[in-house]
Structures are given as C-alpha cells and as structure tokens.
Tab-separated table of C-alpha atoms and ligand atoms in Angstrom:
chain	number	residue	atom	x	y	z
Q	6	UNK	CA	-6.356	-14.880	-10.453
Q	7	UNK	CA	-3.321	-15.449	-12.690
Q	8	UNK	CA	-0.006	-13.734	-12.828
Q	9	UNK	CA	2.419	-13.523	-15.599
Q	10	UNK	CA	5.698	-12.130	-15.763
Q	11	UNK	CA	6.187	-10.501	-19.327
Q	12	UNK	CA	9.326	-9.167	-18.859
Q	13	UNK	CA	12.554	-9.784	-16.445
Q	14	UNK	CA	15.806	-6.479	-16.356
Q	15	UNK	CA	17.401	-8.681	-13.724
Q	16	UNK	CA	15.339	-9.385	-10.890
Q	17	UNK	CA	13.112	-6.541	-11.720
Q	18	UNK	CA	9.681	-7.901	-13.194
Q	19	UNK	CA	7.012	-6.569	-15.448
Q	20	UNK	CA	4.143	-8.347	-15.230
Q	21	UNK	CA	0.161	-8.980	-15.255
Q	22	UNK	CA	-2.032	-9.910	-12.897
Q	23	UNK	CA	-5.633	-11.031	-14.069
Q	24	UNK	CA	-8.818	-10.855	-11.766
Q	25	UNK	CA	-12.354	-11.128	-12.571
Q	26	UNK	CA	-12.480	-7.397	-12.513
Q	27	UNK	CA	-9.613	-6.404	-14.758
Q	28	UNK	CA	-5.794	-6.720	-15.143
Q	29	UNK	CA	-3.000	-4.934	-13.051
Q	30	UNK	CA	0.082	-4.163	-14.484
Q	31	UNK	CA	2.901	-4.517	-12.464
Q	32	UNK	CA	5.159	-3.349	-10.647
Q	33	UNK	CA	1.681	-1.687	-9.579
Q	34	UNK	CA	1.032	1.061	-7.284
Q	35	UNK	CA	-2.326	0.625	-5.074
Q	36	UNK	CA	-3.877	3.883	-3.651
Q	37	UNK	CA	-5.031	3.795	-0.287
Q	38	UNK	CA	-8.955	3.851	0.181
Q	39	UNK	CA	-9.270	3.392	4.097
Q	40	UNK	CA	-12.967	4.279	4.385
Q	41	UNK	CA	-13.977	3.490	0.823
Q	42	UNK	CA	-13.121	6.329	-0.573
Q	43	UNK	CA	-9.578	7.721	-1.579
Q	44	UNK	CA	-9.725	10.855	0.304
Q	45	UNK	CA	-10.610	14.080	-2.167
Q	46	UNK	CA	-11.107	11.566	-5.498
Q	47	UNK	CA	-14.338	10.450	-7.243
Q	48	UNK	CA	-13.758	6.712	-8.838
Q	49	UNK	CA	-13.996	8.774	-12.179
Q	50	UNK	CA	-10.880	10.527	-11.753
Q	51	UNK	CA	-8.966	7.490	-10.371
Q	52	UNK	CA	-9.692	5.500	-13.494
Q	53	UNK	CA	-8.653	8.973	-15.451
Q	54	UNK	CA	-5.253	9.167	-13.929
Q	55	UNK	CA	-4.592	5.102	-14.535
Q	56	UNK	CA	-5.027	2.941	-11.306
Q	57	UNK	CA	-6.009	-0.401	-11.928
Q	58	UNK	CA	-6.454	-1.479	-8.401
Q	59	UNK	CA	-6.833	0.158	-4.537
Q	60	UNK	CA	-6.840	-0.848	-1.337
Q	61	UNK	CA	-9.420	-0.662	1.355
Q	62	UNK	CA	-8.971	-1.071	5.511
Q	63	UNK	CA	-10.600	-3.925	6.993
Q	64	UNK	CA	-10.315	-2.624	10.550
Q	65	UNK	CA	-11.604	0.771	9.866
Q	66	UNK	CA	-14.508	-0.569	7.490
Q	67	UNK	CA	-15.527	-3.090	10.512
Q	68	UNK	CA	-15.605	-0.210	12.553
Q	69	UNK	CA	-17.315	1.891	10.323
Q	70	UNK	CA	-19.581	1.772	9.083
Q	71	UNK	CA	-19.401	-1.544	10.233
Q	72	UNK	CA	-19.842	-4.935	7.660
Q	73	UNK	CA	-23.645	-5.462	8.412
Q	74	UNK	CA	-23.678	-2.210	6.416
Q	75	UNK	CA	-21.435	-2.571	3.535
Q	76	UNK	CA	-23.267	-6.478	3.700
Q	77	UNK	CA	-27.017	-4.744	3.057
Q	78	UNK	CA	-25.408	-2.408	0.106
Q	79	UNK	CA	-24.189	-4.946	-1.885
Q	80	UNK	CA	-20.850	-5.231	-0.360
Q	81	UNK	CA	-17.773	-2.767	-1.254
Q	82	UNK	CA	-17.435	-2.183	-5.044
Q	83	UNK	CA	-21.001	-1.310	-5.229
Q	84	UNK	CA	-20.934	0.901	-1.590
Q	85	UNK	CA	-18.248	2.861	-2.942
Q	86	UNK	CA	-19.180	2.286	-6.795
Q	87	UNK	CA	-15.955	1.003	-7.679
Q	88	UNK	CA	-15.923	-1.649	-10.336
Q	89	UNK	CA	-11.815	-2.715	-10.879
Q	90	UNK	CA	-9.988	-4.892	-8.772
Q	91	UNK	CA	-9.632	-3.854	-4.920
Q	92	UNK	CA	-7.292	-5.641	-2.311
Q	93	UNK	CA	-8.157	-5.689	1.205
Q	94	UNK	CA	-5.784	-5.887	4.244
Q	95	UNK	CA	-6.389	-7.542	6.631
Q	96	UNK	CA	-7.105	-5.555	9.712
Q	97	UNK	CA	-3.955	-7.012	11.478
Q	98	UNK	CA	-1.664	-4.370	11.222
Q	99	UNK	CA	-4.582	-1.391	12.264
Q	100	UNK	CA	-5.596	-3.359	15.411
Q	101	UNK	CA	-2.345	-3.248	16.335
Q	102	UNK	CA	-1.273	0.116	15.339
Q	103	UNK	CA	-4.392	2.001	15.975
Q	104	UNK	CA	-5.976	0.635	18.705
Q	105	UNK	CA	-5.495	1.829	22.208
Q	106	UNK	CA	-5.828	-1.502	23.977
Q	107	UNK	CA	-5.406	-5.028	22.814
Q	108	UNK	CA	-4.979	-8.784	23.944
Q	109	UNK	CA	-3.588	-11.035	21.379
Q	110	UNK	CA	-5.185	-14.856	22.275
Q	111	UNK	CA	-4.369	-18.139	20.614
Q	112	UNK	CA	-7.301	-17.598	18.372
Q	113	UNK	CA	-7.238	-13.777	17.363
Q	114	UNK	CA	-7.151	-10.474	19.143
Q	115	UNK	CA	-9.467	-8.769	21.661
Q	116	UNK	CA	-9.196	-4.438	21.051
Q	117	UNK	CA	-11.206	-1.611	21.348
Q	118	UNK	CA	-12.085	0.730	18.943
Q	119	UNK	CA	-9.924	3.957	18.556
Q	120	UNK	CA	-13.161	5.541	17.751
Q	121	UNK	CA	-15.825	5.016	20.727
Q	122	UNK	CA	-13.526	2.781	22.745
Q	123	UNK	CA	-16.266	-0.324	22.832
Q	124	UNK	CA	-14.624	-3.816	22.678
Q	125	UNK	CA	-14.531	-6.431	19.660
Q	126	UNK	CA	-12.447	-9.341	18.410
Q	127	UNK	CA	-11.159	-10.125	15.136
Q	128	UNK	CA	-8.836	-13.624	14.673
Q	129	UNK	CA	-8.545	-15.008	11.177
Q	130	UNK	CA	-11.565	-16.387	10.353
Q	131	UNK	CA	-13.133	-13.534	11.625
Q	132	UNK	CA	-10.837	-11.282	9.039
Q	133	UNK	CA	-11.906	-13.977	6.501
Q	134	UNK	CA	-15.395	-13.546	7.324
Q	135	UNK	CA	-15.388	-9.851	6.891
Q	136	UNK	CA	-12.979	-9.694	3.165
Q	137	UNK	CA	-15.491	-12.105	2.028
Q	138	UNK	CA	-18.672	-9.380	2.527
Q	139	UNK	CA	-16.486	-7.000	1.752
Q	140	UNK	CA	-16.341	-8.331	-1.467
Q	141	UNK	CA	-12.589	-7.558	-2.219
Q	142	UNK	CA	-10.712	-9.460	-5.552
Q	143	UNK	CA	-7.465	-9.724	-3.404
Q	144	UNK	CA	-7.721	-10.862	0.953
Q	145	UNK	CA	-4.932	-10.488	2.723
Q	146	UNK	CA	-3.931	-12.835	6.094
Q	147	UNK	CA	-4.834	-11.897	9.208
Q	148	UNK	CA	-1.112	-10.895	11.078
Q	149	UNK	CA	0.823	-9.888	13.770
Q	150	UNK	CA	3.096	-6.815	13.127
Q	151	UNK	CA	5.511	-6.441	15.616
Q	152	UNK	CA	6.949	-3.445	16.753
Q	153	UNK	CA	10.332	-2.219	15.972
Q	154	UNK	CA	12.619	-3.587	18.584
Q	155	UNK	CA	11.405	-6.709	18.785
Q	156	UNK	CA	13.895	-9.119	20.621
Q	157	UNK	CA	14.382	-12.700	18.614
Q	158	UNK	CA	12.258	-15.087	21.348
Q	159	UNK	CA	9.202	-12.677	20.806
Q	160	UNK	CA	9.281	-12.156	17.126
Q	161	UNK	CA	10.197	-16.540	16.783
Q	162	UNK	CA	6.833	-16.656	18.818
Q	163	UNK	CA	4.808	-14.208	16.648
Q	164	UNK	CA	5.968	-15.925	13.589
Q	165	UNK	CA	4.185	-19.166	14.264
Q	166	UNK	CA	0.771	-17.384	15.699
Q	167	UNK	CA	1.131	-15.429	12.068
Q	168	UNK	CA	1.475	-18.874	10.769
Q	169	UNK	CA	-1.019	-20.452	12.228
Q	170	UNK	CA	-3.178	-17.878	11.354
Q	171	UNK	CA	-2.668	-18.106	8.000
Q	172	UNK	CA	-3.352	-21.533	8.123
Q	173	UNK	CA	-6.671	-21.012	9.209
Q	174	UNK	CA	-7.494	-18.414	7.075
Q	175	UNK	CA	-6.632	-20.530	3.557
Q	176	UNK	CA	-9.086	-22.977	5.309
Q	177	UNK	CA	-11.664	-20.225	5.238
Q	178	UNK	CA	-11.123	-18.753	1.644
Q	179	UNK	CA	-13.567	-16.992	0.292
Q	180	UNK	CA	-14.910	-18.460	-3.261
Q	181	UNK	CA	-13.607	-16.341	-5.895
Q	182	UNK	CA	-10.947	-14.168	-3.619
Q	183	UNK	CA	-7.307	-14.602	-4.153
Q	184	UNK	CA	-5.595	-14.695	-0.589
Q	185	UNK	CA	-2.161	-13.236	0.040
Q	186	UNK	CA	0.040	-14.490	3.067
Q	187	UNK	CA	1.958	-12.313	4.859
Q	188	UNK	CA	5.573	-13.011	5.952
Q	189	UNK	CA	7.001	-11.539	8.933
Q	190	UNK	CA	10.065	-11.799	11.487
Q	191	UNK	CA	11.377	-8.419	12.135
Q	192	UNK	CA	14.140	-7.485	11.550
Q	193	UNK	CA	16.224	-11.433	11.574
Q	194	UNK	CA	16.926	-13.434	8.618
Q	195	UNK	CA	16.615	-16.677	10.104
Q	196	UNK	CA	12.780	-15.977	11.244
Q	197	UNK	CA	12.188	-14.383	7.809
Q	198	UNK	CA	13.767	-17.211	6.001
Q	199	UNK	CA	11.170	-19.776	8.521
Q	200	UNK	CA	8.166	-17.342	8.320
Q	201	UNK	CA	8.524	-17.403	4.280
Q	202	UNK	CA	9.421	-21.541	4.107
Q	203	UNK	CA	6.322	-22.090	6.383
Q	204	UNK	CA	3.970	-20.185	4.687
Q	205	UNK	CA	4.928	-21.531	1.074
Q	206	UNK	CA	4.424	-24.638	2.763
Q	207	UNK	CA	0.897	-23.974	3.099
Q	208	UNK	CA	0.191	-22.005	-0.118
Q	209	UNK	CA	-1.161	-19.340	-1.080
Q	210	UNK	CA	-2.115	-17.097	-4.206
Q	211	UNK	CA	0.361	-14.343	-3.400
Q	212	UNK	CA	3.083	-13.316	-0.843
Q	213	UNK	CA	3.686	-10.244	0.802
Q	214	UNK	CA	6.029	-8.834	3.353
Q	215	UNK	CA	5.197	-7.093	5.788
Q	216	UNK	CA	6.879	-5.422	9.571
Q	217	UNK	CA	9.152	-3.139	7.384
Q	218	UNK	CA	9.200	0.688	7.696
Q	219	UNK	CA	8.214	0.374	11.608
Q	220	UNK	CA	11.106	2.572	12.501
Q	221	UNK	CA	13.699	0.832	11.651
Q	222	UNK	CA	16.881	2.613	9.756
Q	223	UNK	CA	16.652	2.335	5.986
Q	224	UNK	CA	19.881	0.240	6.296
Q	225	UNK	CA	18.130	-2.029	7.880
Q	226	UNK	CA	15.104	-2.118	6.103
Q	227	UNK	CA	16.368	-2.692	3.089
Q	228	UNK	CA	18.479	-5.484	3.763
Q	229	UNK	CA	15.154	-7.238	4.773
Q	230	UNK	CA	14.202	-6.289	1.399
Q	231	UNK	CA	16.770	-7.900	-0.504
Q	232	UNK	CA	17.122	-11.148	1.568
Q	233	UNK	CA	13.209	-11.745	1.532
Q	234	UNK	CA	12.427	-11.027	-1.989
Q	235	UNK	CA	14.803	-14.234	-3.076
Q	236	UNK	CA	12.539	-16.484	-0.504
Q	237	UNK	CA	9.017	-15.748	-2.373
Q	238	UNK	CA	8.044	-18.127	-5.314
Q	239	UNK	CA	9.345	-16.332	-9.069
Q	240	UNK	CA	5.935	-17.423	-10.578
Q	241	UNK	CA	3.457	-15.410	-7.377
Q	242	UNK	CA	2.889	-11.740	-6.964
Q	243	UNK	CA	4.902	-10.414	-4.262
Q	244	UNK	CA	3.861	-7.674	-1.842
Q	245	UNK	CA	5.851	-5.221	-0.087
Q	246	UNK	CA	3.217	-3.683	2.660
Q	247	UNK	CA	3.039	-0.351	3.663
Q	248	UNK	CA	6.561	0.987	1.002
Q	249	UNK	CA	5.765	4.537	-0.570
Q	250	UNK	CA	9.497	6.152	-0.457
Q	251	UNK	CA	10.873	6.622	-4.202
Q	252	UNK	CA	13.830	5.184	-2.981
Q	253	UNK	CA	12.726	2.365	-1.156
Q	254	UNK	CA	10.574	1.365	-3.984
Q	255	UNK	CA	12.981	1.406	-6.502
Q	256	UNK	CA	15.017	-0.476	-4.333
Q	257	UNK	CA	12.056	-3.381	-3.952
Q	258	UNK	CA	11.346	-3.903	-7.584
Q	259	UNK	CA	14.876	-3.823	-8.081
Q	260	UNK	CA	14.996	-6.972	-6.083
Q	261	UNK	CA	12.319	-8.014	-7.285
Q	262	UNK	CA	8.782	-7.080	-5.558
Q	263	UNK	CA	5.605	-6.067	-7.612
Q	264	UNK	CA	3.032	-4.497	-5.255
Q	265	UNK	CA	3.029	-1.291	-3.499
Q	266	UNK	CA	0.572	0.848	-1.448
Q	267	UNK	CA	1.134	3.991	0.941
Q	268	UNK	CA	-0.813	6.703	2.200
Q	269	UNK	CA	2.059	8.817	1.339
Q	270	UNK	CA	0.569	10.223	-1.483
Q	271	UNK	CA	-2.818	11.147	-0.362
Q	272	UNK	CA	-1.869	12.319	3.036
Q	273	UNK	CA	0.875	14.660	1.963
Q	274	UNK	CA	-1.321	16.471	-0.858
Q	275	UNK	CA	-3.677	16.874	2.148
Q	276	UNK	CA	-0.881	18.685	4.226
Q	277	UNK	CA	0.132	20.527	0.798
Q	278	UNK	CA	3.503	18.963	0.581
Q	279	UNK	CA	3.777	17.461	-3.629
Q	280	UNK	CA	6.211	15.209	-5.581
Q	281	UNK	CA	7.368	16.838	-8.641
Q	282	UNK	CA	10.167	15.601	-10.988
Q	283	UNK	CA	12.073	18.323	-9.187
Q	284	UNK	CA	11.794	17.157	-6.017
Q	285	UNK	CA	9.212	17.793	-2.980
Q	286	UNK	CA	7.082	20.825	-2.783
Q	287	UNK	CA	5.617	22.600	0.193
Q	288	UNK	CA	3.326	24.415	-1.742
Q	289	UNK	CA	2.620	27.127	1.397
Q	290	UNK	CA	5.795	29.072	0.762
Q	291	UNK	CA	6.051	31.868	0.450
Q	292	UNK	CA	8.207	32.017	-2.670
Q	293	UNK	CA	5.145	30.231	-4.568
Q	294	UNK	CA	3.215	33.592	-3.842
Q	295	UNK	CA	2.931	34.617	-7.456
Q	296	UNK	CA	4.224	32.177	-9.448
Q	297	UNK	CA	2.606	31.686	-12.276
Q	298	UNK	CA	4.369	28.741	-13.569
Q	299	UNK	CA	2.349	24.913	-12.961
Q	300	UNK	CA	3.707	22.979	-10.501
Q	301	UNK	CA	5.215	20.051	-12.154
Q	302	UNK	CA	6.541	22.093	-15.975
Q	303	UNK	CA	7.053	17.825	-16.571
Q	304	UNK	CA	3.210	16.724	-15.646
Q	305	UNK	CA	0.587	16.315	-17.876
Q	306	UNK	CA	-1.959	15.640	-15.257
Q	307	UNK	CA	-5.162	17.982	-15.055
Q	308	UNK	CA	-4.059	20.041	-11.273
Q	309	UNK	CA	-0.408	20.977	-14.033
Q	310	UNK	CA	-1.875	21.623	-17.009
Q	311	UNK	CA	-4.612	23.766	-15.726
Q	312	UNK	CA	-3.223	25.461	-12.372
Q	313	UNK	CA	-0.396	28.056	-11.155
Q	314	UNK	CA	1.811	27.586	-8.230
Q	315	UNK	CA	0.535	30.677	-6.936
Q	316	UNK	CA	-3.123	29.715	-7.196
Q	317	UNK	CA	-2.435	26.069	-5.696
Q	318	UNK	CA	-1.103	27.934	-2.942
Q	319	UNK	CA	-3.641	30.156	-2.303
Q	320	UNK	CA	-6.440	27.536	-2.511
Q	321	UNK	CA	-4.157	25.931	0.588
Q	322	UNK	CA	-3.360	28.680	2.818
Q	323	UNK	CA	-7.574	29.519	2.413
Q	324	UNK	CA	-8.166	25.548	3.586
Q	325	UNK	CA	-10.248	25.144	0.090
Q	326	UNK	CA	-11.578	22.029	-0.467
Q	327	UNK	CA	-10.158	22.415	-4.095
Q	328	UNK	CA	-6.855	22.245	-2.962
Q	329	UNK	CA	-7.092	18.766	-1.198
Q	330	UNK	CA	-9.034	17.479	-4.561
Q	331	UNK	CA	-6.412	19.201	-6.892
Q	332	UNK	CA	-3.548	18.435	-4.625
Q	333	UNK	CA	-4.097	14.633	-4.429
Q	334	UNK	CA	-4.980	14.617	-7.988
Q	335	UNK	CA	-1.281	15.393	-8.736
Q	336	UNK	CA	0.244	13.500	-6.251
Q	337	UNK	CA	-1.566	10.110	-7.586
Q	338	UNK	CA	-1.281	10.990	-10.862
Q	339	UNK	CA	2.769	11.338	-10.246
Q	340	UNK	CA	2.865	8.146	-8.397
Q	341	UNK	CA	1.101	5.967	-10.696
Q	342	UNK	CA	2.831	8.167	-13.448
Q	343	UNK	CA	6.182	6.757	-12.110
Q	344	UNK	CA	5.291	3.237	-12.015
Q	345	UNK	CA	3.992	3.291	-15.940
Q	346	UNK	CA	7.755	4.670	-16.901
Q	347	UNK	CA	9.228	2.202	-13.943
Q	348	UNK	CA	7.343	-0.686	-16.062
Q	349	UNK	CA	8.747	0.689	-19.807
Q	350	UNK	CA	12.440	0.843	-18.575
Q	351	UNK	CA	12.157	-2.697	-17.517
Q	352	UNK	CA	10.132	-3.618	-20.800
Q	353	UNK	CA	13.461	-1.826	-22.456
Q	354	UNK	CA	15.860	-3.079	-20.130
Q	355	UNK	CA	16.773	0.235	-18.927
Q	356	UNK	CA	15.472	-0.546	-15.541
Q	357	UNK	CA	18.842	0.445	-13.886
Q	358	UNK	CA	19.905	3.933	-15.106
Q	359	UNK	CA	16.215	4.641	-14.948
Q	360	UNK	CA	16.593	4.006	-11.245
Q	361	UNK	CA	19.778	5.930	-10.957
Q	362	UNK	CA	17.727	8.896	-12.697
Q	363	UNK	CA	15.002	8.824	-9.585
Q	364	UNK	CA	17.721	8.728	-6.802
Q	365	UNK	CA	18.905	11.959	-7.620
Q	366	UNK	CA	15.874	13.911	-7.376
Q	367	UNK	CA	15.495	15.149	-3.506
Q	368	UNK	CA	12.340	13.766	-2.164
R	20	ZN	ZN1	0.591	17.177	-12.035
C-alpha cells in the first residue's frame, strides 16, 4: 500500500492511496457493507456511482455466516463478488456495542452473540486471523471503545490493553494486508496524545481514531478532532471511525483526516429520510404527494434523473423494495458526490469557502 498526498489547502489533503486492487482517492468516503453486501446495491451500481473502496464487519461476518464459510468461497471479494479495495474493522467496536454480554481478559474478549446468544472469543490475533480469510486490502486493530463517560483511570487502563493489542496484532500481519492502528482515550488529551505516541511507536501502515461520536456533545467531539489529527504521521492515511455528519466531516478533513465511513447513508434511505443540496428530506410527507419535480433538481444520479418526488414517495409509504434500492442509490451517490467536489476545492484551493457553502445547508 502507498499513500501520496497530491495536494495540501492548509491541513486539508488530497491524496492517493494505492492497493493491489485499485487506488482511492482521498479524502474518501467508504460505504458500509456489514454482511457483504451494501444493503439494496448490486457491486455494479456501486462502481457506477464512484466508490473506490467499502467496508465490511468483522464481528457480524464471524457470526454470520461465520469465516469457515467465507474461507470455503474463496474468501470476501469473491463471496460478495467485489473486486476493488475493501477495509475491514476489526470487530472491536461491534463486540462491544452489540453484544449483550462481554468479559474483556488480558488476551481478548469473551461475548455472546446478539444473534443466538452462544458464546465466543475474539482477542487480536484472533481478529487477525479472521481479516486475513476474509481477505480484506485494509485490517484494522483489534480495540477497546469505551463508552462515553469514561472516567480518566479507566480510559488510561484501556489505552494500554488497546496498545498492547495492537502490538500483537502487527506481529500477526497478514501478508499482503495493510494494518491500521486505532488510537483511543476518550474524551482526554493527555491519553490521546499517549495512545497516538505509543502506537507510532510500534508502526503501522495507517492511523485511525476512533471512541468519537459515542454521545458525546459535538463541542467535544470535535476538539478531539482537531488535537488528534496533529499527533498522526503527515506521510500515513488517517482514519476518522464511525464520522458521517456533513459537518463533522468537513470539520475532519479540514484538520486534516482522509477516511470516512457511516451507515448514515444507507440506513436513512432505508427509513426514507435523503440528503439533497437543499437539505434533508423525509420523503413520506405529505407535501411530496404529487410532486412531480426529482428529488435533488442538483443530482445527476439515476433515482434524480429518472424519478418524481411523488413517485419516490409512494414506492415508500407501499414498503417497495424499489424504494430502499432507489433511495440508497441517491443517498450514496450524494455522499460520494460530495467528497469528489470536497477533493476539487482542495485541488483549487478553495477548500474553505467550499466548506462554508456545506454548513449552511440544514442537514
Ligand atoms: Zn440523486
């Protein structure tokens, strides 16, 4: 994997990042394929509406359909027949998230599954172990996300289990698979500041952070956002986890961070609610009724060039499987739509009024 920054409109970078199985431009947007699939979209039509990378769920791929599957089938790009570069997280975050019990050992964590309750364990060479059959171009570390509060003597603690996690899983690296480290700390500068120093020490292909947007206020979260991105190496890709607000994003690469993903996207087309250049949509109102006008007048994507208002809401309201498939079409398409204008105004240095431009429109 290599990274190059092209070009710099302060700290906000444009750049490349080359894997075996194509290049990412970046500041990059990754779409969220838990299960190997992004929900309601064909591989076709996410190549047709630009992304150059997604991201698939350790924890729920364990789970199901488990890696002795996904190991028989040729591992995940050919499962899901999906050919450009894929990260993988590292099941960290989902075990503890998602699962309804857990106990976090020296050497990994015991859960049980949110879906049939039985018990498993996953540390970090166990997380290793899996990325590798999973086949993925980009591993992440296997971490602790604490919740939101988090008082300083726990989160000082977690920080050196995430650490020495991390160290064990750049012992295990997988031939061929770039592995991200993750920093953590909560909400205090001084562990984010150690968490990012210790994990540079070790060295890794990429940094990302991670532990923001757990309910903390966006004050908050985004001072963690401009203190951290200063820590991370200029010449690695850095990784904000789990960031899919407009604003917030804007505010990342405007520090400096290149990587995205979120499920916001996907989910809300799902529950019918739409980014448009005019703001968020709830496409079940009623004033949409009989409007014949497309949703976004400013999208060129196929759901806008093709489809009324009043149609998109119909197809909702009836629970058609056409609306989830048209409805995520335009929400990816204006996601990854944003980022390819994000990257010219900081190829033009316009990076800044460009941002101002997005922080007026009410998402
Ligand atoms: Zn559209």
């Amino acid at each position: 994997m290599n990274f190059l920054i092209t070009t710099k409109d302060r700290n906000a970078r444009r750049g490349l990042l080359a894997t075996s199985r194509g290049t990412i431009n970046t500041p990059a947007f990754m779409p969220v394929g838990t299960l190997g699939t992004v929900k309601a979209m064909s591989p076709d039509e996410m190549k047709e509406i630009g992304a150059e990378i997604i991201l698939g769920n350790t924890y729920h791929l364990y789970l199901r359909p488990g890696t002795n599957v996904i190991e028989q089938l040729g591992g995940l790009h050919s499962f899901m027949n999906w050919d450009l570069p894929m990260l993988t997280d590292s099941g960290g975050f989902q075990v503890f998230s998602l699962s309804p019990l857990r106990k976090i050992r020296e050497d990994g964590v015991e859960f049980r599954s949110h879906i049939d309750g039985s018990l498993h364990f996953i540390g970090p060479a166990e997380a290793m172990k899996i990325q590798g059959i999973l086949g993925s171009d980009v591993a992440m570390v296997f971490d602790e996300c604490i919740p939101y509060p988090a008082d300083h003597e726990y989160a000082a603690r977690s920080i050196d289990l995430t650490t020495s996690w991390a160290r064990t899983c750049k012992g295990n690296q997988n031939p061929g698979q770039a592995l991200f480290a993750i920093i953590q700390g909560g909400m205090y500068k001084d562990l984010r500041r150690k968490s990012a120093e210790d994990l540079l020490d070790i060295g890794f292909d990429g940094y990302a952070v991670g532990g923001v947007s757990v309910g903390e206020p966006k004050g908050e979260m985004h001072e963690i956002i401009d203190f951290s991105a200063p820590l991370l190496p200029e010449d690695k890709p850095r990784y904000l986890m789990g960031i899919g607000d407009f604003g917030d994003m804007l505010k990342a690469v405007e520090a400096g961070f290149d990587m995205f993903d979120c499920i916001m996207p996907t989910r809300n087309a799902r529950n019918g609610t739409l980014f448009t250049s005019l703001g968020r949509i709830s496409i079940k109102r009623e004033e949409f009724k009989c409007d014949d006008g497309p949703l976004d007048p400013h999208c060129g994507c196929y759901t806008c060039r093709n489809y009324s208002r009043g149609y998109l809401r119909h197809l909702f309201l009836s629970r058609e499987i056409l609306s989830m498939r048209l409805n995520t079409y335009h929400n990816l398409y204006f996601y990854l739509d944003f980022f390819r204008k994000m990257r010219a105004s900081i190829e033009t240095g316009t990076f800044q009024s460009f941002k101002r431009e997005w922080e007026n429109i009410p998402f």
